[in-house]
PDB file of C-alpha atoms and ligand atoms in Angstrom:
ATOM      1  CA  UNK S 245      -0.053  -0.129  -0.030  1.00  0.00           C
ATOM      2  CA  UNK S 246       1.188   3.381  -0.557  1.00  0.00           C
ATOM      3  CA  UNK S 247       1.857   5.752   1.873  1.00  0.00           C
ATOM      4  CA  UNK S 248       1.925   9.031  -0.032  1.00  0.00           C
ATOM      5  CA  UNK S 249      -0.993   8.459  -2.635  1.00  0.00           C
ATOM      6  CA  UNK S 250      -4.342   7.383  -2.399  1.00  0.00           C
ATOM      7  CA  UNK S 251      -5.748   5.498  -5.372  1.00  0.00           C
ATOM      8  CA  UNK S 252      -9.574   5.524  -5.845  1.00  0.00           C
ATOM      9  CA  UNK S 253     -11.114   3.360  -8.528  1.00  0.00           C
ATOM     10  CA  UNK S 254     -14.374   4.258 -10.068  1.00  0.00           C
ATOM     11  CA  UNK S 255     -15.216   2.276 -12.808  1.00  0.00           C
ATOM     12  CA  UNK S 256     -13.559   2.884 -15.957  1.00  0.00           C
ATOM     13  CA  UNK S 257     -11.746   6.072 -14.341  1.00  0.00           C
ATOM     14  CA  UNK S 258      -9.056   5.971 -11.173  1.00  0.00           C
ATOM     15  CA  UNK S 259      -8.238   8.844  -9.194  1.00  0.00           C
ATOM     16  CA  UNK S 260      -5.027   9.185  -7.904  1.00  0.00           C
ATOM     17  CA  UNK S 261      -4.135  11.794  -4.945  1.00  0.00           C
ATOM     18  CA  UNK S 262      -1.368  12.881  -3.867  1.00  0.00           C
ATOM     19  CA  UNK S 263      -1.487  12.776   0.030  1.00  0.00           C
ATOM     20  CA  UNK S 264       1.259  14.723   1.991  1.00  0.00           C
ATOM     21  CA  UNK S 265      -1.159  17.297   2.998  1.00  0.00           C
ATOM     22  CA  UNK S 266       1.167  18.651   6.044  1.00  0.00           C
ATOM     23  CA  UNK S 267       3.982  19.530   3.149  1.00  0.00           C
ATOM     24  CA  UNK S 268       1.096  20.608   0.805  1.00  0.00           C
ATOM     25  CA  UNK S 269       2.207  17.785  -1.234  1.00  0.00           C
ATOM     26  CA  UNK S 270       5.597  18.686  -1.605  1.00  0.00           C
ATOM     27  CA  UNK S 271       7.320  16.285  -3.837  1.00  0.00           C
ATOM     28  CA  UNK S 272      10.120  14.205  -2.028  1.00  0.00           C
ATOM     29  CA  UNK S 273      11.578  10.732  -3.832  1.00  0.00           C
ATOM     30  CA  UNK S 274       9.091   8.405  -1.576  1.00  0.00           C
ATOM     31  CA  UNK S 275       5.903  10.237  -3.249  1.00  0.00           C
ATOM     32  CA  UNK S 276       7.413   9.969  -6.715  1.00  0.00           C
ATOM     33  CA  UNK S 277       8.194   6.374  -6.284  1.00  0.00           C
ATOM     34  CA  UNK S 278       4.937   5.748  -5.390  1.00  0.00           C
ATOM     35  CA  UNK S 279       3.252   7.707  -7.725  1.00  0.00           C
ATOM     36  CA  UNK S 280       5.580   6.125 -10.976  1.00  0.00           C
ATOM     37  CA  UNK S 281       4.297   2.718  -9.463  1.00  0.00           C
ATOM     38  CA  UNK S 282       0.525   3.170  -9.232  1.00  0.00           C
ATOM     39  CA  UNK S 283       0.418   5.410 -12.484  1.00  0.00           C
ATOM     40  CA  UNK S 284       1.988   2.348 -13.994  1.00  0.00           C
ATOM     41  CA  UNK S 285      -0.041  -0.192 -12.726  1.00  0.00           C
ATOM     42  CA  UNK S 286      -3.349   1.557 -13.906  1.00  0.00           C
ATOM     43  CA  UNK S 287      -1.609   2.230 -17.387  1.00  0.00           C
ATOM     44  CA  UNK S 288      -1.579  -1.906 -17.663  1.00  0.00           C
ATOM     45  CA  UNK S 289      -4.853  -2.114 -16.515  1.00  0.00           C
ATOM     46  CA  UNK S 290      -7.015  -2.139 -19.647  1.00  0.00           C
ATOM     47  CA  UNK S 291      -9.929  -1.560 -17.234  1.00  0.00           C
ATOM     48  CA  UNK S 292      -9.257   1.886 -16.593  1.00  0.00           C
ATOM     49  CA  UNK S 293      -9.221   4.389 -19.363  1.00  0.00           C
ATOM     50  CA  UNK S 294      -8.713   7.738 -17.891  1.00  0.00           C
ATOM     51  CA  UNK S 295      -7.004   8.821 -14.520  1.00  0.00           C
ATOM     52  CA  UNK S 296      -7.741  12.261 -12.750  1.00  0.00           C
ATOM     53  CA  UNK S 297      -4.173  12.864 -10.711  1.00  0.00           C
ATOM     54  CA  UNK S 298      -4.877  15.324  -7.605  1.00  0.00           C
ATOM     55  CA  UNK S 299      -4.245  17.206  -4.425  1.00  0.00           C
ATOM     56  CA  UNK S 300      -6.189  18.427  -1.891  1.00  0.00           C
ATOM     57  CA  UNK S 301      -7.947  21.880  -2.181  1.00  0.00           C
ATOM     58  CA  UNK S 302      -5.223  23.602  -0.412  1.00  0.00           C
ATOM     59  CA  UNK S 303      -2.609  22.503  -2.585  1.00  0.00           C
ATOM     60  CA  UNK S 304      -2.155  20.255  -6.122  1.00  0.00           C
ATOM     61  CA  UNK S 305       1.655  20.240  -5.111  1.00  0.00           C
ATOM     62  CA  UNK S 306       3.672  22.879  -3.779  1.00  0.00           C
ATOM     63  CA  UNK S 307       7.156  21.679  -5.907  1.00  0.00           C
ATOM     64  CA  UNK S 308       9.788  19.458  -5.162  1.00  0.00           C
ATOM     65  CA  UNK S 309      10.498  18.676  -1.157  1.00  0.00           C
ATOM     66  CA  UNK S 310      12.888  21.692  -0.437  1.00  0.00           C
ATOM     67  CA  UNK S 311      14.055  20.524   2.857  1.00  0.00           C
ATOM     68  CA  UNK S 312      14.275  16.640   1.627  1.00  0.00           C
ATOM     69  CA  UNK S 313      15.872  17.335  -1.481  1.00  0.00           C
ATOM     70  CA  UNK S 314      17.635  20.365  -1.946  1.00  0.00           C
ATOM     71  CA  UNK S 315      19.343  21.495   1.437  1.00  0.00           C
ATOM     72  CA  UNK S 316      22.435  19.094   1.213  1.00  0.00           C
ATOM     73  CA  UNK S 317      22.023  18.511  -2.608  1.00  0.00           C
ATOM     74  CA  UNK S 318      25.214  18.845  -4.720  1.00  0.00           C
ATOM     75  CA  UNK S 319      25.493  18.385  -8.741  1.00  0.00           C
ATOM     76  CA  UNK S 320      26.835  14.710  -7.906  1.00  0.00           C
ATOM     77  CA  UNK S 321      24.382  13.675  -5.506  1.00  0.00           C
ATOM     78  CA  UNK S 322      21.529  14.672  -7.640  1.00  0.00           C
ATOM     79  CA  UNK S 323      22.996  13.144 -10.732  1.00  0.00           C
ATOM     80  CA  UNK S 324      23.476   9.982  -8.974  1.00  0.00           C
ATOM     81  CA  UNK S 325      19.625  10.455  -7.883  1.00  0.00           C
ATOM     82  CA  UNK S 326      18.521  10.464 -11.465  1.00  0.00           C
ATOM     83  CA  UNK S 327      15.858  12.153 -10.314  1.00  0.00           C
ATOM     84  CA  UNK S 328      14.553  12.588 -13.970  1.00  0.00           C
ATOM     85  CA  UNK S 329      13.811   8.393 -14.199  1.00  0.00           C
ATOM     86  CA  UNK S 330      10.376   9.013 -12.372  1.00  0.00           C
ATOM     87  CA  UNK S 331       9.667  12.052 -14.489  1.00  0.00           C
ATOM     88  CA  UNK S 332      10.302   9.875 -17.981  1.00  0.00           C
ATOM     89  CA  UNK S 333       8.256   7.055 -16.348  1.00  0.00           C
ATOM     90  CA  UNK S 334       5.041   9.578 -15.575  1.00  0.00           C
ATOM     91  CA  UNK S 335       6.042  10.728 -18.945  1.00  0.00           C
ATOM     92  CA  UNK S 336       5.785   7.106 -20.644  1.00  0.00           C
ATOM     93  CA  UNK S 337       2.178   6.822 -18.922  1.00  0.00           C
ATOM     94  CA  UNK S 338      -0.530   6.095 -22.019  1.00  0.00           C
ATOM     95  CA  UNK S 339      -4.002   5.922 -20.668  1.00  0.00           C
ATOM     96  CA  UNK S 340      -4.727  10.120 -20.196  1.00  0.00           C
ATOM     97  CA  UNK S 341      -4.395  11.925 -17.012  1.00  0.00           C
ATOM     98  CA  UNK S 342      -6.381  14.889 -16.223  1.00  0.00           C
ATOM     99  CA  UNK S 343      -3.971  16.812 -13.804  1.00  0.00           C
ATOM    100  CA  UNK S 344      -6.914  18.619 -11.434  1.00  0.00           C
ATOM    101  CA  UNK S 345      -5.574  21.306  -9.641  1.00  0.00           C
ATOM    102  CA  UNK S 346      -7.025  23.264  -6.483  1.00  0.00           C
ATOM    103  CA  UNK S 347      -4.977  25.564  -4.214  1.00  0.00           C
ATOM    104  CA  UNK S 348      -1.358  25.636  -5.417  1.00  0.00           C
ATOM    105  CA  UNK S 349       0.219  24.030  -7.983  1.00  0.00           C
ATOM    106  CA  UNK S 350       3.848  25.472  -8.129  1.00  0.00           C
ATOM    107  CA  UNK S 351       7.695  24.435  -9.179  1.00  0.00           C
ATOM    108  CA  UNK S 352       7.595  20.862  -9.350  1.00  0.00           C
ATOM    109  CA  UNK S 353       4.076  20.645  -8.678  1.00  0.00           C
ATOM    110  CA  UNK S 354       3.105  23.043 -11.904  1.00  0.00           C
ATOM    111  CA  UNK S 355       5.469  20.752 -14.114  1.00  0.00           C
ATOM    112  CA  UNK S 356       3.328  17.573 -12.812  1.00  0.00           C
ATOM    113  CA  UNK S 357       0.644  19.148 -14.132  1.00  0.00           C
ATOM    114  CA  UNK S 358       2.097  19.993 -17.263  1.00  0.00           C
ATOM    115  CA  UNK S 359       3.048  16.305 -17.900  1.00  0.00           C
ATOM    116  CA  UNK S 360      -0.372  15.620 -17.809  1.00  0.00           C
ATOM    117  CA  UNK S 361      -2.419  15.350 -20.585  1.00  0.00           C
ATOM    118  CA  UNK S 362      -4.719  17.967 -19.815  1.00  0.00           C
ATOM    119  CA  UNK S 363      -5.090  20.342 -16.603  1.00  0.00           C
ATOM    120  CA  UNK S 364      -8.162  21.444 -15.220  1.00  0.00           C
ATOM    121  CA  UNK S 365      -8.666  23.496 -12.516  1.00  0.00           C
ATOM    122  CA  UNK S 366     -10.593  25.009  -9.454  1.00  0.00           C
ATOM    123  CA  UNK S 367     -11.035  28.696  -9.647  1.00  0.00           C
ATOM    124  CA  UNK S 368      -8.952  28.584  -6.110  1.00  0.00           C
ATOM    125  CA  UNK S 369      -5.961  27.298  -8.184  1.00  0.00           C
ATOM    126  CA  UNK S 370      -2.592  29.455  -8.110  1.00  0.00           C
ATOM    127  CA  UNK S 371       0.149  28.258 -10.550  1.00  0.00           C
ATOM    128  CA  UNK S 372       3.578  29.435 -10.867  1.00  0.00           C
ATOM    129  CA  UNK S 373       7.368  28.265 -11.450  1.00  0.00           C
ATOM    130  CA  UNK S 374       8.766  30.236  -8.084  1.00  0.00           C
ATOM    131  CA  UNK S 375      12.490  28.438  -8.400  1.00  0.00           C
ATOM    132  CA  UNK S 376      14.018  31.495  -9.251  1.00  0.00           C
ATOM    133  CA  UNK S 377      13.389  32.852  -5.525  1.00  0.00           C
ATOM    134  CA  UNK S 378      15.185  29.961  -4.602  1.00  0.00           C
ATOM    135  CA  UNK S 379      18.395  30.525  -6.737  1.00  0.00           C
ATOM    136  CA  UNK S 380      17.824  27.564  -9.346  1.00  0.00           C
ATOM    137  CA  UNK S 381      15.321  27.702 -12.574  1.00  0.00           C
ATOM    138  CA  UNK S 382      13.103  24.743 -13.107  1.00  0.00           C
ATOM    139  CA  UNK S 383      14.482  21.385 -13.743  1.00  0.00           C
ATOM    140  CA  UNK S 384      11.626  19.014 -14.247  1.00  0.00           C
ATOM    141  CA  UNK S 385      10.338  20.552 -17.828  1.00  0.00           C
ATOM    142  CA  UNK S 386       9.062  23.950 -16.538  1.00  0.00           C
ATOM    143  CA  UNK S 387      11.126  25.617 -19.231  1.00  0.00           C
ATOM    144  CA  UNK S 388      10.651  23.713 -22.137  1.00  0.00           C
ATOM    145  CA  UNK S 389       6.627  22.761 -21.279  1.00  0.00           C
ATOM    146  CA  UNK S 390       5.931  26.392 -19.831  1.00  0.00           C
ATOM    147  CA  UNK S 391       7.250  27.599 -23.316  1.00  0.00           C
ATOM    148  CA  UNK S 392       5.623  25.417 -25.382  1.00  0.00           C
ATOM    149  CA  UNK S 393       2.139  25.924 -23.856  1.00  0.00           C
ATOM    150  CA  UNK S 394       2.387  30.120 -23.105  1.00  0.00           C
ATOM    151  CA  UNK S 395       5.115  31.021 -25.580  1.00  0.00           C
ATOM    152  CA  UNK S 396       8.529  32.816 -25.110  1.00  0.00           C
ATOM    153  CA  UNK S 397       7.318  36.028 -23.540  1.00  0.00           C
ATOM    154  CA  UNK S 398       5.361  35.084 -20.661  1.00  0.00           C
ATOM    155  CA  UNK S 399       7.157  32.247 -20.319  1.00  0.00           C
ATOM    156  CA  UNK S 400       9.934  34.450 -19.297  1.00  0.00           C
ATOM    157  CA  UNK S 401       7.822  36.777 -17.257  1.00  0.00           C
ATOM    158  CA  UNK S 402       6.724  34.257 -15.086  1.00  0.00           C
ATOM    159  CA  UNK S 403       9.897  32.336 -14.735  1.00  0.00           C
ATOM    160  CA  UNK S 404      12.327  35.006 -13.917  1.00  0.00           C
ATOM    161  CA  UNK S 405       9.663  36.764 -11.621  1.00  0.00           C
ATOM    162  CA  UNK S 406       8.582  33.481 -10.337  1.00  0.00           C
ATOM    163  CA  UNK S 407       5.119  35.193 -10.269  1.00  0.00           C
ATOM    164  CA  UNK S 408       1.994  33.112  -9.601  1.00  0.00           C
ATOM    165  CA  UNK S 409      -0.842  32.957 -11.810  1.00  0.00           C
ATOM    166  CA  UNK S 410      -4.629  32.215 -10.630  1.00  0.00           C
ATOM    167  CA  UNK S 411      -6.737  30.050 -12.541  1.00  0.00           C
ATOM    168  CA  UNK S 412      -8.594  32.066 -15.024  1.00  0.00           C
ATOM    169  CA  UNK S 413      -5.409  33.854 -15.983  1.00  0.00           C
ATOM    170  CA  UNK S 414      -3.777  30.219 -16.473  1.00  0.00           C
ATOM    171  CA  UNK S 415      -7.107  29.415 -18.694  1.00  0.00           C
ATOM    172  CA  UNK S 416      -6.541  32.801 -20.558  1.00  0.00           C
ATOM    173  CA  UNK S 417      -2.778  31.447 -21.357  1.00  0.00           C
ATOM    174  CA  UNK S 418      -3.642  28.457 -22.202  1.00  0.00           C
ATOM    175  CA  UNK S 419      -2.434  26.598 -19.242  1.00  0.00           C
ATOM    176  CA  UNK S 420      -5.739  25.371 -18.040  1.00  0.00           C
ATOM    177  CA  UNK S 421      -8.411  23.814 -20.186  1.00  0.00           C
ATOM    178  CA  UNK S 422     -11.546  24.504 -17.405  1.00  0.00           C
ATOM    179  CA  UNK S 423     -11.853  26.106 -14.711  1.00  0.00           C
ATOM    180  CA  UNK S 424     -14.707  24.955 -12.092  1.00  0.00           C
ATOM    181  CA  UNK S 425     -16.492  26.217  -8.949  1.00  0.00           C
ATOM    182  CA  UNK S 426     -14.586  25.970  -6.109  1.00  0.00           C
ATOM    183  CA  UNK S 427     -17.461  23.405  -4.751  1.00  0.00           C
ATOM    184  CA  UNK S 428     -17.299  21.162  -7.765  1.00  0.00           C
ATOM    185  CA  UNK S 429     -13.875  21.042  -9.252  1.00  0.00           C
ATOM    186  CA  UNK S 430     -13.489  17.436  -8.509  1.00  0.00           C
ATOM    187  CA  UNK S 431     -16.864  16.179  -9.362  1.00  0.00           C
ATOM    188  CA  UNK S 432     -16.228  18.064 -12.570  1.00  0.00           C
ATOM    189  CA  UNK S 433     -12.815  16.661 -13.110  1.00  0.00           C
ATOM    190  CA  UNK S 434     -14.309  12.980 -12.700  1.00  0.00           C
ATOM    191  CA  UNK S 435     -17.070  13.911 -15.171  1.00  0.00           C
ATOM    192  CA  UNK S 436     -14.746  14.876 -17.699  1.00  0.00           C
ATOM    193  CA  UNK S 437     -12.459  11.820 -16.972  1.00  0.00           C
ATOM    194  CA  UNK S 438     -15.702   9.653 -17.296  1.00  0.00           C
ATOM    195  CA  UNK S 439     -16.389  11.458 -21.225  1.00  0.00           C
ATOM    196  CA  UNK S 440     -12.981  10.366 -22.163  1.00  0.00           C
ATOM    197  CA  UNK S 441     -13.249   6.662 -20.334  1.00  0.00           C
ATOM    198  CA  UNK S 442     -16.265   6.569 -22.736  1.00  0.00           C
ATOM    199  CA  UNK S 443     -14.241   7.203 -25.940  1.00  0.00           C
ATOM    200  CA  UNK S 444     -12.311   4.781 -28.002  1.00  0.00           C
ATOM    201  CA  UNK S 445      -9.365   4.032 -25.965  1.00  0.00           C
ATOM    202  CA  UNK S 446      -7.092   2.874 -29.040  1.00  0.00           C
ATOM    203  CA  UNK S 447      -8.155   6.513 -31.001  1.00  0.00           C
ATOM    204  CA  UNK S 448      -7.350   8.257 -27.831  1.00  0.00           C
ATOM    205  CA  UNK S 449      -4.306   6.708 -27.405  1.00  0.00           C
ATOM    206  CA  UNK S 450      -3.006   7.627 -30.561  1.00  0.00           C
ATOM    207  CA  UNK S 451      -4.990  11.350 -30.526  1.00  0.00           C
ATOM    208  CA  UNK S 452      -2.494  11.960 -27.730  1.00  0.00           C
ATOM    209  CA  UNK S 453       0.420  10.507 -28.551  1.00  0.00           C
ATOM    210  CA  UNK S 454      -0.321  12.686 -31.658  1.00  0.00           C
ATOM    211  CA  UNK S 455      -0.933  15.975 -30.156  1.00  0.00           C
ATOM    212  CA  UNK S 456       2.375  14.894 -27.779  1.00  0.00           C
ATOM    213  CA  UNK S 457       4.440  14.901 -30.654  1.00  0.00           C
ATOM    214  CA  UNK S 458       3.431  18.716 -32.122  1.00  0.00           C
ATOM    215  CA  UNK S 459       5.753  19.347 -29.160  1.00  0.00           C
ATOM    216  CA  UNK S 460       8.195  17.203 -30.203  1.00  0.00           C
ATOM    217  CA  UNK S 461       8.845  16.460 -33.572  1.00  0.00           C
ATOM    218  CA  UNK S 462       8.742  18.845 -37.212  1.00  0.00           C
ATOM    219  CA  UNK S 463       5.274  19.496 -38.303  1.00  0.00           C
ATOM    220  CA  UNK S 464       6.082  17.168 -41.542  1.00  0.00           C
ATOM    221  CA  UNK S 465       6.930  14.407 -38.994  1.00  0.00           C
ATOM    222  CA  UNK S 466       3.657  14.765 -36.804  1.00  0.00           C
ATOM    223  CA  UNK S 467       1.633  15.347 -40.130  1.00  0.00           C
ATOM    224  CA  UNK S 468       3.095  11.444 -40.941  1.00  0.00           C
ATOM    225  CA  UNK S 469       2.274  10.355 -37.489  1.00  0.00           C
ATOM    226  CA  UNK S 470      -1.093  11.625 -37.870  1.00  0.00           C
ATOM    227  CA  UNK S 471      -1.824  10.098 -41.370  1.00  0.00           C
ATOM    228  CA  UNK S 472      -0.754   6.577 -39.938  1.00  0.00           C
ATOM    229  CA  UNK S 473      -2.823   6.587 -36.966  1.00  0.00           C
ATOM    230  CA  UNK S 474      -5.636   7.796 -38.714  1.00  0.00           C
ATOM    231  CA  UNK S 475      -5.180   4.967 -41.205  1.00  0.00           C
ATOM    232  CA  UNK S 476      -4.561   2.457 -38.477  1.00  0.00           C
ATOM    233  CA  UNK S 477      -7.773   3.270 -36.504  1.00  0.00           C
ATOM    234  CA  UNK S 478      -9.757   1.739 -39.583  1.00  0.00           C
ATOM    235  CA  UNK S 479      -8.385  -1.577 -38.913  1.00  0.00           C
ATOM    236  CA  UNK S 480     -10.185  -1.693 -35.276  1.00  0.00           C
ATOM    237  CA  UNK S 481     -13.476  -2.921 -34.095  1.00  0.00           C
ATOM    238  CA  UNK S 482     -14.181   0.300 -32.296  1.00  0.00           C
ATOM    239  CA  UNK S 483     -14.325   2.477 -35.808  1.00  0.00           C
ATOM    240  CA  UNK S 484     -16.721   0.249 -37.066  1.00  0.00           C
ATOM    241  CA  UNK S 485     -18.710   0.344 -33.884  1.00  0.00           C
ATOM    242  CA  UNK S 486     -18.624   4.305 -34.146  1.00  0.00           C
ATOM    243  CA  UNK S 487     -19.650   4.454 -37.490  1.00  0.00           C
ATOM    244  CA  UNK S 488     -22.472   1.700 -37.139  1.00  0.00           C
ATOM    245  CA  UNK S 489     -23.765   3.551 -33.980  1.00  0.00           C
ATOM    246  CA  UNK S 490     -23.533   6.900 -35.625  1.00  0.00           C
ATOM    247  CA  UNK S 491     -25.616   5.277 -39.142  1.00  0.00           C
ATOM    248  CA  UNK S 492     -28.083   3.343 -36.777  1.00  0.00           C
ATOM    249  CA  UNK S 493     -29.023   6.326 -34.226  1.00  0.00           C
ATOM    250  CA  UNK S 494     -27.603   4.709 -31.343  1.00  0.00           C
ATOM    251  CA  UNK S 495     -24.974   5.358 -28.617  1.00  0.00           C
ATOM    252  CA  UNK S 496     -21.519   3.687 -29.589  1.00  0.00           C
ATOM    253  CA  UNK S 497     -20.228   1.321 -26.887  1.00  0.00           C
ATOM    254  CA  UNK S 498     -16.426   1.160 -27.337  1.00  0.00           C
ATOM    255  CA  UNK S 499     -14.072  -1.917 -26.499  1.00  0.00           C
ATOM    256  CA  UNK S 500     -10.937  -1.025 -26.996  1.00  0.00           C
ATOM    257  CA  UNK S 501     -10.227  -3.492 -29.848  1.00  0.00           C
TER     258      UNK S 501
HETATM  259  N1  DAK N 882       8.861  21.842   0.074  1.00  0.00           N
HETATM  260  C1  DAK N 882       8.899  21.711   1.294  1.00  0.00           C
HETATM  261  N2  DAK N 882       7.863  21.507   2.540  1.00  0.00           N
HETATM  262  C2  DAK N 882       7.045  22.729   1.896  1.00  0.00           C
HETATM  263  C3  DAK N 882       7.040  23.049   0.491  1.00  0.00           C
HETATM  264  C4  DAK N 882       8.235  22.493  -0.634  1.00  0.00           C
HETATM  265  N3  DAK N 882       8.041  22.617  -1.879  1.00  0.00           N
HETATM  266  N4  DAK N 882       5.975  24.030  -0.038  1.00  0.00           N
HETATM  267  C5  DAK N 882       5.284  23.789   1.774  1.00  0.00           C
HETATM  268  N5  DAK N 882       6.140  23.374   2.352  1.00  0.00           N
HETATM  269  C6  DAK N 882       5.768  23.187   3.774  1.00  0.00           C
HETATM  270  C7  DAK N 882       6.012  24.542   4.553  1.00  0.00           C
HETATM  271  O1  DAK N 882       7.477  24.482   4.992  1.00  0.00           O
HETATM  272  C8  DAK N 882       5.302  24.259   5.990  1.00  0.00           C
HETATM  273  O2  DAK N 882       5.710  22.858   6.890  1.00  0.00           O
HETATM  274  P1  DAK N 882       5.893  23.644   8.234  1.00  0.00           P
HETATM  275  O3  DAK N 882       6.492  24.849   8.201  1.00  0.00           O
HETATM  276  O4  DAK N 882       4.388  23.716   9.190  1.00  0.00           O
HETATM  277  O5  DAK N 882       6.481  22.528   8.883  1.00  0.00           O
HETATM  278  C9  DAK N 882       3.663  23.457   5.310  1.00  0.00           C
HETATM  279  O6  DAK N 882       4.633  23.010   3.903  1.00  0.00           O
HETATM  280  C10 DAK N 882       2.838  24.393   5.022  1.00  0.00           C
HETATM  281  O7  DAK N 882       3.556  25.687   4.150  1.00  0.00           O
HETATM  282  P2  DAK N 882       3.272  27.111   4.668  1.00  0.00           P
HETATM  283  O8  DAK N 882       3.403  27.379   6.237  1.00  0.00           O
HETATM  284  O9  DAK N 882       4.488  27.965   3.742  1.00  0.00           O
HETATM  285  O10 DAK N 882       2.283  28.071   3.783  1.00  0.00           O
HETATM  286  P3  DAK N 882       1.518  28.992   3.260  1.00  0.00           P
HETATM  287  O11 DAK N 882       0.200  29.216   2.996  1.00  0.00           O
HETATM  288  O12 DAK N 882       2.526  30.147   4.374  1.00  0.00           O
HETATM  289  O13 DAK N 882       2.364  29.182   1.709  1.00  0.00           O
HETATM  290  C11 DAK N 882       3.008  28.556  -0.287  1.00  0.00           C
HETATM  291  C12 DAK N 882       2.084  28.172   0.869  1.00  0.00           C
HETATM  292  C13 DAK N 882       2.843  27.371  -1.078  1.00  0.00           C
HETATM  293  C14 DAK N 882       3.020  29.888  -0.915  1.00  0.00           C
HETATM  294  C15 DAK N 882       5.105  28.012   0.524  1.00  0.00           C
HETATM  295  O14 DAK N 882       4.577  26.945   1.233  1.00  0.00           O
HETATM  296  C16 DAK N 882       5.610  27.868  -0.295  1.00  0.00           C
HETATM  297  O15 DAK N 882       6.504  28.987  -1.125  1.00  0.00           O
HETATM  298  N6  DAK N 882       6.683  26.782  -0.552  1.00  0.00           N
HETATM  299  C17 DAK N 882       7.736  26.681  -1.591  1.00  0.00           C
HETATM  300  C18 DAK N 882       7.262  26.548  -3.323  1.00  0.00           C
HETATM  301  C19 DAK N 882       8.315  26.426  -3.846  1.00  0.00           C
HETATM  302  O16 DAK N 882       8.894  27.253  -3.795  1.00  0.00           O
HETATM  303  N7  DAK N 882       8.397  25.366  -4.686  1.00  0.00           N
HETATM  304  C20 DAK N 882       8.789  25.261  -5.941  1.00  0.00           C
HETATM  305  C21 DAK N 882      10.265  24.534  -5.291  1.00  0.00           C
HETATM  306  S1  DAK N 882      11.648  24.092  -6.267  1.00  0.00           S
HETATM  307  C22 DAK N 882      13.347  17.990 -10.917  1.00  0.00           C
HETATM  308  C23 DAK N 882      12.676  17.531 -10.506  1.00  0.00           C
HETATM  309  C24 DAK N 882      11.855  18.478  -9.656  1.00  0.00           C
HETATM  310  C25 DAK N 882      11.773  19.951  -9.589  1.00  0.00           C
HETATM  311  C26 DAK N 882      13.220  20.293 -10.166  1.00  0.00           C
HETATM  312  C27 DAK N 882      14.115  19.203 -10.672  1.00  0.00           C
HETATM  313  N8  DAK N 882      14.201  16.929 -11.881  1.00  0.00           N
HETATM  314  C28 DAK N 882      13.494  15.546 -12.218  1.00  0.00           C
HETATM  315  C29 DAK N 882      15.745  17.349 -11.875  1.00  0.00           C
HETATM  316  C30 DAK N 882      11.170  20.672  -8.454  1.00  0.00           C
HETATM  317  C31 DAK N 882      11.807  21.998  -8.036  1.00  0.00           C
HETATM  318  C32 DAK N 882      10.924  22.622  -7.232  1.00  0.00           C
HETATM  319  O17 DAK N 882       9.599  22.797  -7.193  1.00  0.00           O
END
């Protein structure tokens, strides 16, 4: 049983809650390891079609655990620890992950949300990359993912000042897909997950892979992948089911085949 994350399965969706509330879900090594183990296990489970990653009302995560990770760290200890391995493992998860953010998503917390496929937020959410105030810079993808998301000029302003942005601004700059009322943010995130869980899983997977490629590849390579993925889906039972259901004016039931 993990100590620092709580997993709840609700039919085809799973909710993974970061659970170090006393330190605003600061990401220490134990939490990162447990998070990777939990996400990888859910990813291997065909019954789970969408994951909601969340914290609590006060914090999604306030970043790396500064006390545990940074006080005694040297370049060599950090290199040996290979902190990046956990983040790479999260990136390899193919089941779509919705980051449902309430309260603080700072530093590594913001980077963790950006490692997910969709970010939704409570109106109380605050995002930021405050590393500059510690004499460092984002190290888990922030300079790259935030810049690809909001562009160079907004990214520089946020990363060089450490300024926090509230939910509405985060939505306006494209970091957040939806802002929900504080009373219902998690229910809304779960409803979104259920909607995605009803879609054809192979198409969902190929769509997220293609969208990720838009960050990584040239336009030609991305278009080529999209085209092949599009053709491939014509071999699935779910494509036949989706088209048959449309023609028959009924709801499609997708099986991931
Ligand atoms: N680490 C450890 N403890 C933390 C913490 C953190 N990041 N954030 C909060 N806490 C603890 C506080 O120390 C406090 O503990 P006690 O004093 O009660 O023992 C408790 O949580 C409650 O926090 P506050 O008392 O400070 O609460 P406030 O409401 O006054 O303030 C705050 C909330 C979020 C504004 C404030 O706590 C804060 O500024 N926290 C630090 C935020 C921050 O600077 N985050 C960025 C850290 S750097 C990498 C992977 C990851 C990273 C880098 C590389 N690789 C793969 C290479 C990530 C780096 C970072 O995230």
